[in-house]
Amino acid sequence: MTQIRPSIAVLGGTGHEGAGLAARWARAGYKVAIGSRDVARAVDAANELSRAAGGEVVGAGNVEAAAMGEIVVLAVPYAAQRTLAREVRAELEGKILIDVTVPLIPPKVARVQLPGGGSAVEALQQELGEGVRVVSAFQNVAAHQLSALDSPVNCDVLVTGDDIEARETVCQLAKAIGITAWHAGPLANSAAAEALTSVLIAINKRYKVAEGAGIRITGIPEQP
Amino acid sequence: MTQIRPSIAVLGGTGHEGAGLAARWARAGYKVAIGSRDVARAVDAANELSRAAGGEVVGAGNVEAAAMGEIVVLAVPYAAQRTLAREVRAELEGKILIDVTVPLIPPKVARVQLPGGGSAVEALQQELGEGVRVVSAFQNVAAHQLSALDSPVNCDVLVTGDDIEARETVCQLAKAIGITAWHAGPLANSAAAEALTSVLIAINKRYKVAEGAGIRITGIPEQP
């Protein structure tokens, strides 16, 4: 008997961060759908990931991919976040949406610039409404590390969301690919993870970190 | 020959965070002045710290303490930050001011609530003007850990500021008390450290962390 794993749709799965997550979930035995505006690119990326990581990966347009996923991951640049979320809204009802977006505003990506004074994901949750269980996670993991499939990820993940059960599911999804994940509070607390990405970029520049700096949470006693 | 160490004034040095920092600097051989609204309390705290940590610690009113410090540390609750800074402004000209303030807004201290959509310290720098070299640091270190003088601090410090030389001085001041400190970018990036404190409080609650959770930066190659 195998454990039943939810199917995961990664919108923006042709980008570095999305592809890295998709590859790790595919290898861990999850069914993965890669979504992109460009269906041909999504299919190509899916085939490549399937070869590299093993497992079942399909490519599709964003709406079709969102329809396939029991859990949907939004891994697009900040400029595309809201538009894409609106576009696939009908496919998200009742589902968990994991937002990986970081509000980087080029060219000063090493400078914290939180939009409208809060986390980008809170605005997204408001836009999508209560029918979508938005959880924020994975902002601080370097894409570079995700795609090095045979190496462990040297960064913890802060998981924030107002739906605690959905948050727990996302923590489990992180753990399934070997990443330590922490319940980090309500969706408002995503501001910390979003801001921290610019800090890590600043640290990468200053200390010449090729692999991508990350964070670990310290001081937690062993959990039962 | 002994190395010349700047004198440090810790305003709010009767509070837990300020007292912990003051004790560690005193033990490391810095001259420390404890500032408080209440001179008698400052003197008492200074005597107690001097006994516990060794070294030279004096207590004074905030203005007098600020005048004594070549470097001034602001370690008061958020509600008192701006008022106190204004009060001692005349003593800060040309000096480094290390702001330790976290914009916690009770009672929801485990929820990120950045004031006016940015870091609290940026507003402070604007208020004080360019004559004061404001650096933000130490927001994520639990007071509990600072005051356990014989134990190492299990948390890195993010140091942000627009004056890179001042930032470097603060990194050295952290290292002098055994704390790993990182240049984390401009003052705007203090938003990450400020927000992270609420995340750490949320983690402390969720995972029942008595000592106080902290962070470590990972992935940095050994520095020369």
PDB file of C-alpha atoms in Angstrom, chain A residues 5-186:
ATOM      1  CA  ARG A   5      -0.202  11.964  -2.155  1.00  0.00           C
ATOM      2  CA  PRO A   6      -2.083  14.983  -3.442  1.00  0.00           C
ATOM      3  CA  SER A   7      -1.367  16.104  -6.985  1.00  0.00           C
ATOM      4  CA  ILE A   8       0.491  19.406  -7.132  1.00  0.00           C
ATOM      5  CA  ALA A   9       0.238  22.030  -9.872  1.00  0.00           C
ATOM      6  CA  VAL A  10       3.173  24.425 -10.088  1.00  0.00           C
ATOM      7  CA  LEU A  11       2.193  27.553 -12.005  1.00  0.00           C
ATOM      8  CA  GLY A  12       5.343  29.231 -13.234  1.00  0.00           C
ATOM      9  CA  GLY A  13       6.870  25.778 -13.177  1.00  0.00           C
ATOM     10  CA  THR A  14       9.146  26.631 -16.070  1.00  0.00           C
ATOM     11  CA  GLY A  15      10.985  29.205 -13.910  1.00  0.00           C
ATOM     12  CA  HIS A  16      13.920  28.243 -11.704  1.00  0.00           C
ATOM     13  CA  GLU A  17      12.160  28.247  -8.311  1.00  0.00           C
ATOM     14  CA  GLY A  18       9.050  26.475  -9.610  1.00  0.00           C
ATOM     15  CA  ALA A  19      10.999  23.875 -11.571  1.00  0.00           C
ATOM     16  CA  GLY A  20      13.172  23.089  -8.550  1.00  0.00           C
ATOM     17  CA  LEU A  21      10.156  22.513  -6.309  1.00  0.00           C
ATOM     18  CA  ALA A  22       8.363  20.502  -9.014  1.00  0.00           C
ATOM     19  CA  ALA A  23      11.400  18.267  -9.536  1.00  0.00           C
ATOM     20  CA  ARG A  24      11.735  17.514  -5.835  1.00  0.00           C
ATOM     21  CA  TRP A  25       8.040  16.714  -5.431  1.00  0.00           C
ATOM     22  CA  ALA A  26       8.083  14.513  -8.545  1.00  0.00           C
ATOM     23  CA  ARG A  27      11.039  12.595  -7.189  1.00  0.00           C
ATOM     24  CA  ALA A  28       9.229  12.200  -3.839  1.00  0.00           C
ATOM     25  CA  GLY A  29       6.353  10.479  -5.643  1.00  0.00           C
ATOM     26  CA  TYR A  30       3.816  13.296  -6.067  1.00  0.00           C
ATOM     27  CA  LYS A  31       1.987  13.732  -9.371  1.00  0.00           C
ATOM     28  CA  VAL A  32       3.077  17.120 -10.647  1.00  0.00           C
ATOM     29  CA  ALA A  33       1.600  19.403 -13.297  1.00  0.00           C
ATOM     30  CA  ILE A  34       3.767  22.221 -14.663  1.00  0.00           C
ATOM     31  CA  GLY A  35       1.754  25.279 -15.713  1.00  0.00           C
ATOM     32  CA  SER A  36       2.927  28.031 -18.043  1.00  0.00           C
ATOM     33  CA  ARG A  37       1.388  30.671 -20.322  1.00  0.00           C
ATOM     34  CA  ASP A  38       3.138  28.804 -23.104  1.00  0.00           C
ATOM     35  CA  VAL A  39       1.838  25.226 -23.286  1.00  0.00           C
ATOM     36  CA  ALA A  40       4.723  24.004 -25.463  1.00  0.00           C
ATOM     37  CA  ARG A  41       7.270  25.285 -22.944  1.00  0.00           C
ATOM     38  CA  ALA A  42       5.338  23.661 -20.098  1.00  0.00           C
ATOM     39  CA  VAL A  43       5.340  20.309 -21.917  1.00  0.00           C
ATOM     40  CA  ASP A  44       9.060  20.565 -22.658  1.00  0.00           C
ATOM     41  CA  ALA A  45       9.849  21.490 -19.036  1.00  0.00           C
ATOM     42  CA  ALA A  46       7.669  18.627 -17.782  1.00  0.00           C
ATOM     43  CA  ASN A  47       9.464  16.105 -19.984  1.00  0.00           C
ATOM     44  CA  GLU A  48      12.838  17.387 -18.888  1.00  0.00           C
ATOM     45  CA  LEU A  49      11.871  17.272 -15.198  1.00  0.00           C
ATOM     46  CA  SER A  50      10.452  13.799 -15.572  1.00  0.00           C
ATOM     47  CA  ARG A  51      13.746  12.604 -17.071  1.00  0.00           C
ATOM     48  CA  ALA A  52      15.880  14.365 -14.422  1.00  0.00           C
ATOM     49  CA  ALA A  53      13.806  13.649 -11.341  1.00  0.00           C
ATOM     50  CA  GLY A  54      11.788  10.592 -12.307  1.00  0.00           C
ATOM     51  CA  GLY A  55       8.113  10.428 -11.502  1.00  0.00           C
ATOM     52  CA  GLU A  56       5.047  11.655 -13.279  1.00  0.00           C
ATOM     53  CA  VAL A  57       5.183  15.238 -14.558  1.00  0.00           C
ATOM     54  CA  VAL A  58       2.828  16.735 -17.126  1.00  0.00           C
ATOM     55  CA  GLY A  59       2.865  20.168 -18.753  1.00  0.00           C
ATOM     56  CA  ALA A  60      -0.161  22.348 -19.507  1.00  0.00           C
ATOM     57  CA  GLY A  61      -1.441  25.887 -19.745  1.00  0.00           C
ATOM     58  CA  ASN A  62      -1.851  27.625 -16.379  1.00  0.00           C
ATOM     59  CA  VAL A  63      -5.627  27.212 -16.142  1.00  0.00           C
ATOM     60  CA  GLU A  64      -5.535  23.561 -17.137  1.00  0.00           C
ATOM     61  CA  ALA A  65      -2.655  22.850 -14.763  1.00  0.00           C
ATOM     62  CA  ALA A  66      -4.477  24.602 -11.894  1.00  0.00           C
ATOM     63  CA  ALA A  67      -7.504  22.420 -12.608  1.00  0.00           C
ATOM     64  CA  MET A  68      -5.344  19.292 -12.323  1.00  0.00           C
ATOM     65  CA  GLY A  69      -3.741  20.185  -8.988  1.00  0.00           C
ATOM     66  CA  GLU A  70      -5.356  19.379  -5.658  1.00  0.00           C
ATOM     67  CA  ILE A  71      -2.786  21.815  -4.351  1.00  0.00           C
ATOM     68  CA  VAL A  72      -1.671  24.752  -6.491  1.00  0.00           C
ATOM     69  CA  VAL A  73       1.674  26.533  -6.216  1.00  0.00           C
ATOM     70  CA  LEU A  74       2.142  30.079  -7.506  1.00  0.00           C
ATOM     71  CA  ALA A  75       5.810  30.497  -8.450  1.00  0.00           C
ATOM     72  CA  VAL A  76       5.856  33.443 -10.811  1.00  0.00           C
ATOM     73  CA  PRO A  77       7.651  36.800 -10.661  1.00  0.00           C
ATOM     74  CA  TYR A  78       5.914  39.381  -8.496  1.00  0.00           C
ATOM     75  CA  ALA A  79       4.794  41.437 -11.513  1.00  0.00           C
ATOM     76  CA  ALA A  80       2.696  38.479 -12.757  1.00  0.00           C
ATOM     77  CA  GLN A  81       1.335  37.277  -9.405  1.00  0.00           C
ATOM     78  CA  ARG A  82      -2.064  39.003  -9.189  1.00  0.00           C
ATOM     79  CA  THR A  83      -2.937  38.726 -12.879  1.00  0.00           C
ATOM     80  CA  LEU A  84      -2.229  35.014 -13.002  1.00  0.00           C
ATOM     81  CA  ALA A  85      -4.085  34.385  -9.747  1.00  0.00           C
ATOM     82  CA  ARG A  86      -7.180  36.125 -11.167  1.00  0.00           C
ATOM     83  CA  GLU A  87      -6.870  34.129 -14.369  1.00  0.00           C
ATOM     84  CA  VAL A  88      -6.980  30.764 -12.586  1.00  0.00           C
ATOM     85  CA  ARG A  89      -9.300  31.823  -9.736  1.00  0.00           C
ATOM     86  CA  ALA A  90     -12.157  29.533 -10.827  1.00  0.00           C
ATOM     87  CA  GLU A  91      -9.887  26.491 -10.448  1.00  0.00           C
ATOM     88  CA  LEU A  92      -8.777  27.391  -6.921  1.00  0.00           C
ATOM     89  CA  GLU A  93     -12.038  27.213  -4.981  1.00  0.00           C
ATOM     90  CA  GLY A  94     -11.568  25.249  -1.766  1.00  0.00           C
ATOM     91  CA  LYS A  95      -7.957  24.433  -2.593  1.00  0.00           C
ATOM     92  CA  ILE A  96      -4.698  25.280  -0.901  1.00  0.00           C
ATOM     93  CA  LEU A  97      -2.727  27.859  -2.875  1.00  0.00           C
ATOM     94  CA  ILE A  98       0.951  27.995  -1.907  1.00  0.00           C
ATOM     95  CA  ASP A  99       2.323  31.412  -2.790  1.00  0.00           C
ATOM     96  CA  VAL A 100       6.077  31.437  -3.313  1.00  0.00           C
ATOM     97  CA  THR A 101       6.136  34.993  -4.656  1.00  0.00           C
ATOM     98  CA  VAL A 102       8.693  37.494  -3.418  1.00  0.00           C
ATOM     99  CA  PRO A 103       7.904  41.176  -4.003  1.00  0.00           C
ATOM    100  CA  LEU A 104      11.282  41.994  -5.546  1.00  0.00           C
ATOM    101  CA  ILE A 105      11.169  45.258  -7.439  1.00  0.00           C
ATOM    102  CA  PRO A 106      13.992  45.401 -10.012  1.00  0.00           C
ATOM    103  CA  PRO A 107      16.571  46.724 -10.293  1.00  0.00           C
ATOM    104  CA  LYS A 108      17.028  47.042  -6.496  1.00  0.00           C
ATOM    105  CA  VAL A 109      16.303  43.435  -5.601  1.00  0.00           C
ATOM    106  CA  ALA A 110      18.694  43.513  -2.629  1.00  0.00           C
ATOM    107  CA  ARG A 111      16.567  46.249  -1.035  1.00  0.00           C
ATOM    108  CA  VAL A 112      13.408  45.418   0.920  1.00  0.00           C
ATOM    109  CA  GLN A 113      10.458  47.089  -0.819  1.00  0.00           C
ATOM    110  CA  LEU A 114       7.275  45.600   0.594  1.00  0.00           C
ATOM    111  CA  PRO A 115       4.347  46.722  -1.520  1.00  0.00           C
ATOM    112  CA  GLY A 116       1.747  48.933   0.160  1.00  0.00           C
ATOM    113  CA  GLY A 117       3.352  48.398   3.506  1.00  0.00           C
ATOM    114  CA  GLY A 118       2.593  44.764   4.025  1.00  0.00           C
ATOM    115  CA  SER A 119       3.164  41.315   2.663  1.00  0.00           C
ATOM    116  CA  ALA A 120       2.373  40.721  -0.999  1.00  0.00           C
ATOM    117  CA  VAL A 121       0.540  37.538  -0.123  1.00  0.00           C
ATOM    118  CA  GLU A 122      -1.992  39.283   2.114  1.00  0.00           C
ATOM    119  CA  ALA A 123      -3.092  41.377  -0.852  1.00  0.00           C
ATOM    120  CA  LEU A 124      -3.364  38.165  -2.860  1.00  0.00           C
ATOM    121  CA  GLN A 125      -5.542  36.475  -0.228  1.00  0.00           C
ATOM    122  CA  GLN A 126      -7.833  39.496  -0.204  1.00  0.00           C
ATOM    123  CA  GLU A 127      -8.109  39.430  -3.949  1.00  0.00           C
ATOM    124  CA  LEU A 128      -8.920  35.709  -4.087  1.00  0.00           C
ATOM    125  CA  GLY A 129     -11.326  35.724  -1.163  1.00  0.00           C
ATOM    126  CA  GLU A 130     -11.862  33.249   1.656  1.00  0.00           C
ATOM    127  CA  GLY A 131     -12.680  30.372  -0.697  1.00  0.00           C
ATOM    128  CA  VAL A 132      -8.979  29.911  -1.390  1.00  0.00           C
ATOM    129  CA  ARG A 133      -6.729  28.667   1.397  1.00  0.00           C
ATOM    130  CA  VAL A 134      -3.639  30.783   0.787  1.00  0.00           C
ATOM    131  CA  VAL A 135      -0.389  29.722   2.446  1.00  0.00           C
ATOM    132  CA  SER A 136       2.947  31.495   1.970  1.00  0.00           C
ATOM    133  CA  ALA A 137       6.189  29.495   1.874  1.00  0.00           C
ATOM    134  CA  PHE A 138       9.552  28.753   0.223  1.00  0.00           C
ATOM    135  CA  GLN A 139      10.530  32.440  -0.370  1.00  0.00           C
ATOM    136  CA  ASN A 140      13.965  32.009   1.164  1.00  0.00           C
ATOM    137  CA  VAL A 141      15.150  28.834  -0.547  1.00  0.00           C
ATOM    138  CA  ALA A 142      17.573  29.547  -3.385  1.00  0.00           C
ATOM    139  CA  ALA A 143      16.414  28.034  -6.703  1.00  0.00           C
ATOM    140  CA  HIS A 144      19.977  26.885  -7.195  1.00  0.00           C
ATOM    141  CA  GLN A 145      19.697  24.670  -4.122  1.00  0.00           C
ATOM    142  CA  LEU A 146      16.309  23.251  -5.094  1.00  0.00           C
ATOM    143  CA  SER A 147      17.572  22.164  -8.494  1.00  0.00           C
ATOM    144  CA  ALA A 148      20.607  20.349  -7.075  1.00  0.00           C
ATOM    145  CA  LEU A 149      18.416  17.309  -6.563  1.00  0.00           C
ATOM    146  CA  ASP A 150      21.024  15.129  -4.925  1.00  0.00           C
ATOM    147  CA  SER A 151      22.008  17.687  -2.279  1.00  0.00           C
ATOM    148  CA  PRO A 152      19.989  18.524   0.822  1.00  0.00           C
ATOM    149  CA  VAL A 153      18.523  22.036   0.968  1.00  0.00           C
ATOM    150  CA  ASN A 154      20.510  24.144   3.439  1.00  0.00           C
ATOM    151  CA  CYS A 155      17.657  26.483   4.369  1.00  0.00           C
ATOM    152  CA  ASP A 156      14.582  26.280   6.576  1.00  0.00           C
ATOM    153  CA  VAL A 157      11.187  27.403   5.341  1.00  0.00           C
ATOM    154  CA  LEU A 158       8.840  29.801   7.157  1.00  0.00           C
ATOM    155  CA  VAL A 159       5.234  28.765   6.523  1.00  0.00           C
ATOM    156  CA  THR A 160       2.582  31.398   7.189  1.00  0.00           C
ATOM    157  CA  GLY A 161      -1.160  31.344   6.717  1.00  0.00           C
ATOM    158  CA  ASP A 162      -4.423  32.042   8.469  1.00  0.00           C
ATOM    159  CA  ASP A 163      -5.700  28.470   7.911  1.00  0.00           C
ATOM    160  CA  ILE A 164      -3.659  26.387  10.343  1.00  0.00           C
ATOM    161  CA  GLU A 165      -4.626  23.046   8.824  1.00  0.00           C
ATOM    162  CA  ALA A 166      -3.577  24.225   5.354  1.00  0.00           C
ATOM    163  CA  ARG A 167      -0.331  25.490   6.872  1.00  0.00           C
ATOM    164  CA  GLU A 168       0.319  22.059   8.364  1.00  0.00           C
ATOM    165  CA  THR A 169      -0.231  20.427   4.954  1.00  0.00           C
ATOM    166  CA  VAL A 170       2.377  22.758   3.452  1.00  0.00           C
ATOM    167  CA  CYS A 171       4.826  21.977   6.276  1.00  0.00           C
ATOM    168  CA  GLN A 172       4.385  18.298   5.420  1.00  0.00           C
ATOM    169  CA  LEU A 173       4.940  18.981   1.706  1.00  0.00           C
ATOM    170  CA  ALA A 174       8.213  20.700   2.584  1.00  0.00           C
ATOM    171  CA  LYS A 175       9.289  17.859   4.845  1.00  0.00           C
ATOM    172  CA  ALA A 176       8.481  15.376   2.052  1.00  0.00           C
ATOM    173  CA  ILE A 177      11.322  16.932   0.044  1.00  0.00           C
ATOM    174  CA  GLY A 178      13.736  17.093   2.962  1.00  0.00           C
ATOM    175  CA  ILE A 179      13.171  20.714   3.932  1.00  0.00           C
ATOM    176  CA  THR A 180      12.677  21.766   7.550  1.00  0.00           C
ATOM    177  CA  ALA A 181       9.538  23.912   7.741  1.00  0.00           C
ATOM    178  CA  TRP A 182       8.126  25.957  10.611  1.00  0.00           C
ATOM    179  CA  HIS A 183       4.660  27.244  11.451  1.00  0.00           C
ATOM    180  CA  ALA A 184       5.543  30.937  11.465  1.00  0.00           C
ATOM    181  CA  GLY A 185       2.172  32.505  12.241  1.00  0.00           C
ATOM    182  CA  PRO A 186      -0.597  34.233  10.305  1.00  0.00           C
TER     183      PRO A 186
END
